Short mmCIF file of C-alpha atoms in Angstrom, two decimals:
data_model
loop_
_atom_site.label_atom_id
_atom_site.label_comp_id
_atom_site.label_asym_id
_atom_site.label_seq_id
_atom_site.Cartn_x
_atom_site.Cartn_y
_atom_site.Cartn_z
CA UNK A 18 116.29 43.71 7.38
CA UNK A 19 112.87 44.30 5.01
CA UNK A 20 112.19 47.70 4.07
CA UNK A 21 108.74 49.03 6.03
CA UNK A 22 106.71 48.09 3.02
CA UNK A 23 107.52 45.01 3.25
CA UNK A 24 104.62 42.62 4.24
CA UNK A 25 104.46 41.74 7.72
CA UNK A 26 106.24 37.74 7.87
CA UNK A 27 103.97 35.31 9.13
CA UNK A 28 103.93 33.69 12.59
CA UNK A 29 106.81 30.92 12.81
CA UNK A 30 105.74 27.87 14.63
CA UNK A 31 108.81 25.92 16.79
CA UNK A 32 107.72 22.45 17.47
CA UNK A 33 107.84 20.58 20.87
CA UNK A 34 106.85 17.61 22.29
CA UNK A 35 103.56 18.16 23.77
CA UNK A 36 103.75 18.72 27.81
CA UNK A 37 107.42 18.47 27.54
CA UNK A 38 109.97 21.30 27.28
CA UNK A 39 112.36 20.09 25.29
CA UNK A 40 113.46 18.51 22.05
CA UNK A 41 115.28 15.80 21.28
CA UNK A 42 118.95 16.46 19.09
CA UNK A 43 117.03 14.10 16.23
CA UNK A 44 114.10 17.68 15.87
CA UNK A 45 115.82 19.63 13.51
CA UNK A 46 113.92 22.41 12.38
CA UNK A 47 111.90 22.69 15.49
CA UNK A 48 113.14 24.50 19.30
CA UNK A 49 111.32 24.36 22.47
CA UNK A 50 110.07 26.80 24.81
CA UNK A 51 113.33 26.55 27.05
CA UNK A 52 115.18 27.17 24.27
CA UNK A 53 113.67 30.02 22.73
CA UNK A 54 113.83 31.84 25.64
CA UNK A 55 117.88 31.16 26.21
CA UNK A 56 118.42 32.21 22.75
CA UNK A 57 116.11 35.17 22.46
CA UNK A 58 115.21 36.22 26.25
CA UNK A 59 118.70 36.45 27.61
CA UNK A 60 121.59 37.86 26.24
CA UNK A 61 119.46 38.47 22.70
CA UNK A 62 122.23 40.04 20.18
CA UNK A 63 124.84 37.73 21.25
CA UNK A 64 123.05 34.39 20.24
CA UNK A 65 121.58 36.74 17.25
CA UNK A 66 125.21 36.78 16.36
CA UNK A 67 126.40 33.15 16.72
CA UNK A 68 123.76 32.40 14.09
CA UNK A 69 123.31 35.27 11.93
CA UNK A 70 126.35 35.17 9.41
CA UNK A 71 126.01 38.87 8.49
CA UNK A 72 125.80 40.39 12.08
CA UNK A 73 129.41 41.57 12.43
CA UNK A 74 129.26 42.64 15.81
CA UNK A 75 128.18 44.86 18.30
CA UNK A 76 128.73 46.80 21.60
CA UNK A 77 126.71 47.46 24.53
CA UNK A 78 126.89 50.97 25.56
CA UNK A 79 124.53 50.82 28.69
CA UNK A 80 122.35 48.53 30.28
CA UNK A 81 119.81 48.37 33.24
CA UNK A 82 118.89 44.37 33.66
CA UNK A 83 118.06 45.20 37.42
CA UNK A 84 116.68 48.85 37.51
CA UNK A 85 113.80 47.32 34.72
CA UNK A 86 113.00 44.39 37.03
CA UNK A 87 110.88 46.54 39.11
CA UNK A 88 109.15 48.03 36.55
CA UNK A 89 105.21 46.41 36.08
CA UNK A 90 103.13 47.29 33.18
CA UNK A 91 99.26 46.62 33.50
CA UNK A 92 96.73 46.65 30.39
CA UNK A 93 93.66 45.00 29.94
CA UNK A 94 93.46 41.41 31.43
CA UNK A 95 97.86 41.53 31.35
CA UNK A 96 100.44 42.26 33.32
CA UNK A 97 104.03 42.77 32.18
CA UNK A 98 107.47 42.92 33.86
CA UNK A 99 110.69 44.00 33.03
CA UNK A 100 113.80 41.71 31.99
CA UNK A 101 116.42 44.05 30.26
CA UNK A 102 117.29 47.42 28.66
CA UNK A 103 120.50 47.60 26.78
CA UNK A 104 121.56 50.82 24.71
CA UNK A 105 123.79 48.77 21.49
CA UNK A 106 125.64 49.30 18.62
CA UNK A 107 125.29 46.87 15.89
CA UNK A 108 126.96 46.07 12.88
CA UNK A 109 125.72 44.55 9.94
CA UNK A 110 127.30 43.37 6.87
CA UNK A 111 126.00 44.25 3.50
CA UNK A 112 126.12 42.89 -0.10
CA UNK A 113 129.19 44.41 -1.63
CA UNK A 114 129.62 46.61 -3.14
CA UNK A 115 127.57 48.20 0.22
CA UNK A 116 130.24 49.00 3.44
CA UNK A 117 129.14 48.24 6.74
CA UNK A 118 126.18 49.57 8.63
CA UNK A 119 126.16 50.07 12.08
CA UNK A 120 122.43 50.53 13.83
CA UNK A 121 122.48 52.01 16.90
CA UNK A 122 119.17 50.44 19.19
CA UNK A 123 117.89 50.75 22.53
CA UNK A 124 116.36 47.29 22.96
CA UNK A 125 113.69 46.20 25.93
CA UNK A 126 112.57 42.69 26.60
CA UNK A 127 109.87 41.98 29.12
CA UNK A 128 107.43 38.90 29.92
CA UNK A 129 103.91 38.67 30.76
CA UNK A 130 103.31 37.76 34.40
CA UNK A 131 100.27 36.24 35.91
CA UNK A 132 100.07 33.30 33.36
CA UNK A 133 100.00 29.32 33.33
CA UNK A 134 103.17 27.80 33.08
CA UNK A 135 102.06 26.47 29.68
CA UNK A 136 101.22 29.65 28.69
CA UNK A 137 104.63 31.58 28.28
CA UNK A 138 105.20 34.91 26.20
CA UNK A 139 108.21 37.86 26.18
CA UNK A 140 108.59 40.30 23.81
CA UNK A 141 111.27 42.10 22.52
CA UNK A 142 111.22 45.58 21.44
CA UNK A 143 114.38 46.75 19.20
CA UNK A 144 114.23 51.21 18.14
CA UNK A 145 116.45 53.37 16.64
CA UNK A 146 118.52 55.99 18.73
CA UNK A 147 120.10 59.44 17.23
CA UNK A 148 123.93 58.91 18.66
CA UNK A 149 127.26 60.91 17.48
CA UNK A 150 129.40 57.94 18.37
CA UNK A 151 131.33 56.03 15.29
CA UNK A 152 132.25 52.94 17.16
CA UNK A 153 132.70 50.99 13.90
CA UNK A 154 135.65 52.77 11.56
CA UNK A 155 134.01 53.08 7.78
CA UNK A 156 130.52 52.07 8.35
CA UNK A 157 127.52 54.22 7.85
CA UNK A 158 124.69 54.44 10.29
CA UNK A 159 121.65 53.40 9.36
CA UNK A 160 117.94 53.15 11.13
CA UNK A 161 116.56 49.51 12.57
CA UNK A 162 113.57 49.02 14.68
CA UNK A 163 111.59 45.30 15.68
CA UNK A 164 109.11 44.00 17.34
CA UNK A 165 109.26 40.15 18.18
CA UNK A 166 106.79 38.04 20.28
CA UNK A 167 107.20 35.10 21.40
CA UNK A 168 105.22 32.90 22.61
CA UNK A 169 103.36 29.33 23.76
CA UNK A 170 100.54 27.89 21.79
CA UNK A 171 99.65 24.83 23.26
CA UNK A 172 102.88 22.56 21.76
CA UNK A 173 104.03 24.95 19.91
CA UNK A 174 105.86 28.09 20.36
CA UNK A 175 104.73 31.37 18.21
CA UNK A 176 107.07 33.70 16.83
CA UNK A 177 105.96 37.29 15.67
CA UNK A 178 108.32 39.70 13.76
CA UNK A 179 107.59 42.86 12.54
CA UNK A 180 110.70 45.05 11.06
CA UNK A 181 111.34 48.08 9.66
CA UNK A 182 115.18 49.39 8.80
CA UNK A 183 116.68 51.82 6.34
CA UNK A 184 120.68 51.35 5.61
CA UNK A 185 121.61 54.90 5.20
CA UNK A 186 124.44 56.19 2.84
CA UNK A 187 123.37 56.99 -0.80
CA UNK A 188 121.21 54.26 -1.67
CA UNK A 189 117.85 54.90 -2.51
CA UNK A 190 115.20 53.30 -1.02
CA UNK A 191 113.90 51.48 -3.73
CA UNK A 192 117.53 49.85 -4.50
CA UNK A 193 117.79 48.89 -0.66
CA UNK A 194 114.19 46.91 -0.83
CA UNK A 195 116.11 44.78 -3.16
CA UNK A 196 119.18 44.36 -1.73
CA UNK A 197 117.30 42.79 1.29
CA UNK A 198 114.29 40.64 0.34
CA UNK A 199 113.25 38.03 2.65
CA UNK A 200 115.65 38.09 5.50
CA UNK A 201 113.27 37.95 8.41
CA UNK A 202 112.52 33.87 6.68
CA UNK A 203 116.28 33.43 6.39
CA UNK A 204 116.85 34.75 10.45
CA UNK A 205 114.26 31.73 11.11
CA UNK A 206 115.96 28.97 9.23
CA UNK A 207 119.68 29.82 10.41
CA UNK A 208 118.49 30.20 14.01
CA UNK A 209 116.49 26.35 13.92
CA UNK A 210 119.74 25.27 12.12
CA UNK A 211 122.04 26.95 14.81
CA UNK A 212 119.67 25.09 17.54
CA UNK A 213 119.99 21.96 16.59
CA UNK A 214 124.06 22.26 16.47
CA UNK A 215 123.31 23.44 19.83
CA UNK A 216 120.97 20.40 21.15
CA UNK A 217 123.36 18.00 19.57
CA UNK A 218 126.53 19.30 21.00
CA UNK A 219 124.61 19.07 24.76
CA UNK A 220 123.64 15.68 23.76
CA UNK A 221 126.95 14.76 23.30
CA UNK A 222 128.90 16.18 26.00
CA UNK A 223 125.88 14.75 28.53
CA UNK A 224 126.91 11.45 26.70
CA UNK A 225 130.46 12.29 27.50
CA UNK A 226 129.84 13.26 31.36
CA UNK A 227 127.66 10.10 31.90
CA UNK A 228 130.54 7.70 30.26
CA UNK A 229 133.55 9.41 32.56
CA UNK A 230 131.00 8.71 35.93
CA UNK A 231 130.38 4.92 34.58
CA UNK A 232 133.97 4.93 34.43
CA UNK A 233 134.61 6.53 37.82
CA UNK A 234 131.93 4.38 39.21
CA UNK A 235 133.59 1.44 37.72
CA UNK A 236 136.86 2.05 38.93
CA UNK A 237 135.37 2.68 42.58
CA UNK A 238 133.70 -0.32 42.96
CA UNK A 239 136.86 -2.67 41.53
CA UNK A 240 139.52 -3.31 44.88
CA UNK A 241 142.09 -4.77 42.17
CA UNK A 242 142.32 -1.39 40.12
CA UNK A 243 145.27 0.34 40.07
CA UNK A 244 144.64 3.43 42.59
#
């Protein structure tokens, strides 16, 4: 998580084909719109945790997926709706010799209405909440807060961070700058690399299902198989 000195990251471009939604399993290092938006639009922290090795774990205190759903936000030539709300706990493993952190977040996520199908975008809003819980035995709290875009550029998809955290505990801030340089690049490359596990595992099982109906279909249409 970079310090809030850090310089903001530059946009991150995921590849796909153009006019198509999808990649193939052979595009590593590239995602398509679809599948940004199942790993980042629904259910955010748990696909941030299948593919971020230091995310520990978390817990969702609260949520309100349907109560936001009605709620509209108009500026200037854009209109935004809710999608979710969640009030979370997350833990974070550090270098050693540093424990545990645990951030607690209230994160939003809403999309922009009123545009092209081509023209996609969400964003997802992560600050820090004041709690007395200590869901997490031994870890300290510390402060996180994000803002992530994403969106569609044509045949590309656009993704914005902007993060600010401090880890808490004894460490100065200085020391903690150091501890954590370059994360937000390291977030991109595990999630393209966890994506393309992903496509390739669907490729395979739709490989599987389409072999067991040829099979099926086989079978069906032979009157001297054993039935």
């Amino acid at each position: 998580m970079p310090s809030p000195s850090s310089p903001p990251p530059p946009p991150v471009m995921g590849t796909a084909p153009p006019g198509n939604n999808s990649a193939s399993p052979a595009d590593r290092g590239t995602a398509s719109w679809n599948e940004f938006e199942a790993a980042f639009k629904t259910e955010h922290t748990s696909h941030e945790q299948a593919f971020t090795p230091s995310l520990r774990g978390f817990d969702e205190i609260a949520w309100w997926k349907q109560e936001v759903k009605d709620v509209g936000l108009e500026v200037p030539h854009e209109r935004w709706k809710g999608v979710s709300l969640d009030l979370l706990n997350i833990a974070h493993d550090l270098p050693r010799p540093l424990s545990t952190r645990s951030f607690p977040v209230l994160q939003g996520i809403a999309e922009r209405v009123g545009v092209d199908a081509d023209d996609g975008e969400f964003v997802v809003v992560t600050v820090p909440v004041d709690v007395k819980w200590d869901l997490w035995a031994g870890a300290v709290q510390g402060k996180y807060a994000a803002v992530e875009r994403f969106r569609r550029v044509g045949a590309h998809v656009e993704w914005v961070m902007a993060t600010a955290s401090r880890a808490g505990g004894v460490l100065p801030g200085w020391l903690q700058d150091l501890s954590v340089p370059g994360v937000v690049a390291k977030d991109v490359d595990l999630y393209l690399k966890w994506e393309a596990e992903q496509r390739e595992s669907r490729a395979e099982y739709a490989s599987a299902s389409d072999m067991g109906e040829s099979l099926d279909t086989d079978e069906a249409n032979d009157p001297g198989a054993p039935g």
